[in-house]
XYZ file of C-alpha atoms in Angstrom:
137
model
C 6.853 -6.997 -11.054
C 5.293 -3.563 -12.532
C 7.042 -1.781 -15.502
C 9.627 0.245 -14.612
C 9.691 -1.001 -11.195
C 13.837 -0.984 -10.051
C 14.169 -2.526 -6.657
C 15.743 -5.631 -6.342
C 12.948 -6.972 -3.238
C 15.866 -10.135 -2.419
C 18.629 -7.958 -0.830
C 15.148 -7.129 1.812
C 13.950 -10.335 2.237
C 15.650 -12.736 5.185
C 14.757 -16.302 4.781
C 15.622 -17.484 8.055
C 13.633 -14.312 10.131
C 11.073 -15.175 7.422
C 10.626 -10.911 7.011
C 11.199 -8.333 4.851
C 13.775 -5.679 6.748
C 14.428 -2.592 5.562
C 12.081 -1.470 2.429
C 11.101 2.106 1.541
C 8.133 3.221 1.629
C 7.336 2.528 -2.360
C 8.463 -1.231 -1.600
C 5.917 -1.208 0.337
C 3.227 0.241 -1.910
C 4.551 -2.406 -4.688
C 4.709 -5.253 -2.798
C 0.566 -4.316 -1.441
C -0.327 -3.818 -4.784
C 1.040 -6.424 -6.663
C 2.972 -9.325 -4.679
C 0.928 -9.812 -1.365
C -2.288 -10.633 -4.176
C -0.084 -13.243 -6.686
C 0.929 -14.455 -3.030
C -2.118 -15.444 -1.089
C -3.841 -16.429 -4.101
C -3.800 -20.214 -2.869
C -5.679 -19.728 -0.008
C -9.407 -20.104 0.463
C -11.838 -17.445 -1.609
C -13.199 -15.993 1.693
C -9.748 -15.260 2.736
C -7.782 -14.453 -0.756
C -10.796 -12.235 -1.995
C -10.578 -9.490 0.366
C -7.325 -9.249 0.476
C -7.661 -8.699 -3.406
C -10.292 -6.027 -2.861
C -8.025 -3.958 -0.255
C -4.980 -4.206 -3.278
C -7.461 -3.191 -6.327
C -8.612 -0.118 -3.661
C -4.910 1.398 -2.898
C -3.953 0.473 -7.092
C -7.364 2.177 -8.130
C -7.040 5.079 -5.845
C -3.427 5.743 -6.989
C -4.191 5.583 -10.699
C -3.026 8.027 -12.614
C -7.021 9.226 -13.630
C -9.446 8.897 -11.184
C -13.103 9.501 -12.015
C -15.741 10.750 -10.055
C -17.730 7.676 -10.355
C -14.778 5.458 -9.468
C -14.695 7.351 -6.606
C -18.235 6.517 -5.539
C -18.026 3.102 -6.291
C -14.886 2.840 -4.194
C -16.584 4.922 -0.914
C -19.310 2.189 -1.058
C -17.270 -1.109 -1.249
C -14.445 0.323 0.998
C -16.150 -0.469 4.584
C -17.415 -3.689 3.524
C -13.874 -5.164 2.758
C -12.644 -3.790 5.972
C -15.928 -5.853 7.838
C -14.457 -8.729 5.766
C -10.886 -8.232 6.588
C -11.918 -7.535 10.227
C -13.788 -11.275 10.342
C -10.615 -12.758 9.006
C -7.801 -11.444 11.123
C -7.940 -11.403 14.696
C -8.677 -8.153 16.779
C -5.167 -7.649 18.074
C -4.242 -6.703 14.089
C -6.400 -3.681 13.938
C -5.372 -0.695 14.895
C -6.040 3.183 13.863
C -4.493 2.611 10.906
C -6.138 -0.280 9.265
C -9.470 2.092 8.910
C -8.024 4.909 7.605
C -8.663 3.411 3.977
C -12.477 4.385 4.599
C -11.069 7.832 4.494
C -8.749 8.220 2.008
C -11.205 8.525 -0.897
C -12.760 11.428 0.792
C -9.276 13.010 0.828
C -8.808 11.830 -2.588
C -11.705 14.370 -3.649
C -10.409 17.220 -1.705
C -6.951 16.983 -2.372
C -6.649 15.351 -6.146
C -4.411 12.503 -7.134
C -2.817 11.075 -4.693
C 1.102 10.922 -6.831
C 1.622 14.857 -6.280
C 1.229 14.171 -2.491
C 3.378 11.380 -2.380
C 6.658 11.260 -0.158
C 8.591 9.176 -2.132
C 10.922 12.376 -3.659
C 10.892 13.426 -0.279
C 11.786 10.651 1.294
C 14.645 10.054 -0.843
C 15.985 13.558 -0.999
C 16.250 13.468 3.413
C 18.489 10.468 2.945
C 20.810 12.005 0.499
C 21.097 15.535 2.830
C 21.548 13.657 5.955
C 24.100 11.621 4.317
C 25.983 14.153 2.899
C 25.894 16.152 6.293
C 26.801 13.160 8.003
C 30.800 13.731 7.177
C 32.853 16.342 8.747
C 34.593 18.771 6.572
């Protein structure tokens, strides 16, 4: 797991459903990052390596520095992992969604790092005010 990382990902993960139920958004964005690539690692290089490219994208493009060159680098190799991604999985998985990676490093440049536009503080502060308003006084 990253440093500093505090979720326990067991109390979200059901054996028998074979899921994980339940994780924030940030479990999420850890378990992309760093799990789902440790995970698939045993399958076939055509299949494991783009899945590894689509994790090293999302943990470059939240980095805490991100250079102009990175940036370049990543505009160029971003559609060709989703053409590999889209030979792998079957059409039925794509969706609006699984392309908006090809412009998120646009809206990297315009907008800066992506950690002050984050939801995470956000996220958690709505579920503390809607369960405090939740009781009656």
């Amino acid at each position: 797991m990253p440093e500093g990382y505090a979720s326990n990902l067991g109390k979200w993960a059901y054996m028998n459903k074979g899921k994980f139920i339940g994780m924030k958004s940030h479990d999420c964005h850890v378990l992309m990052e760093t799990l789902i690539p440790i995970a698939f690692s045993h399958l076939h290089e055509s299949i494991w390596k783009p899945i590894i490219e689509i994790s090293l994208f999302f943990k470059d493009l939240c980095s805490e520095k991100l250079l102009e060159s990175s940036l370049d680098k990543m505009e160029e190799n971003i559609p060709v992992t989703t053409t590999k991604l889209e030979k792998i999985f079957p059409c039925g998985f794509f969706d609006v969604m699984e392309h908006l990676p090809i412009h998120l490093v646009q809206e990297a440049r315009l907008g800066g790092l992506v950690q002050i536009r984050w939801m995470y503080l956000f996220e958690i502060f709505t579920k503390l005010y809607i369960f405090t308003n939740s009781f009656i006084y």
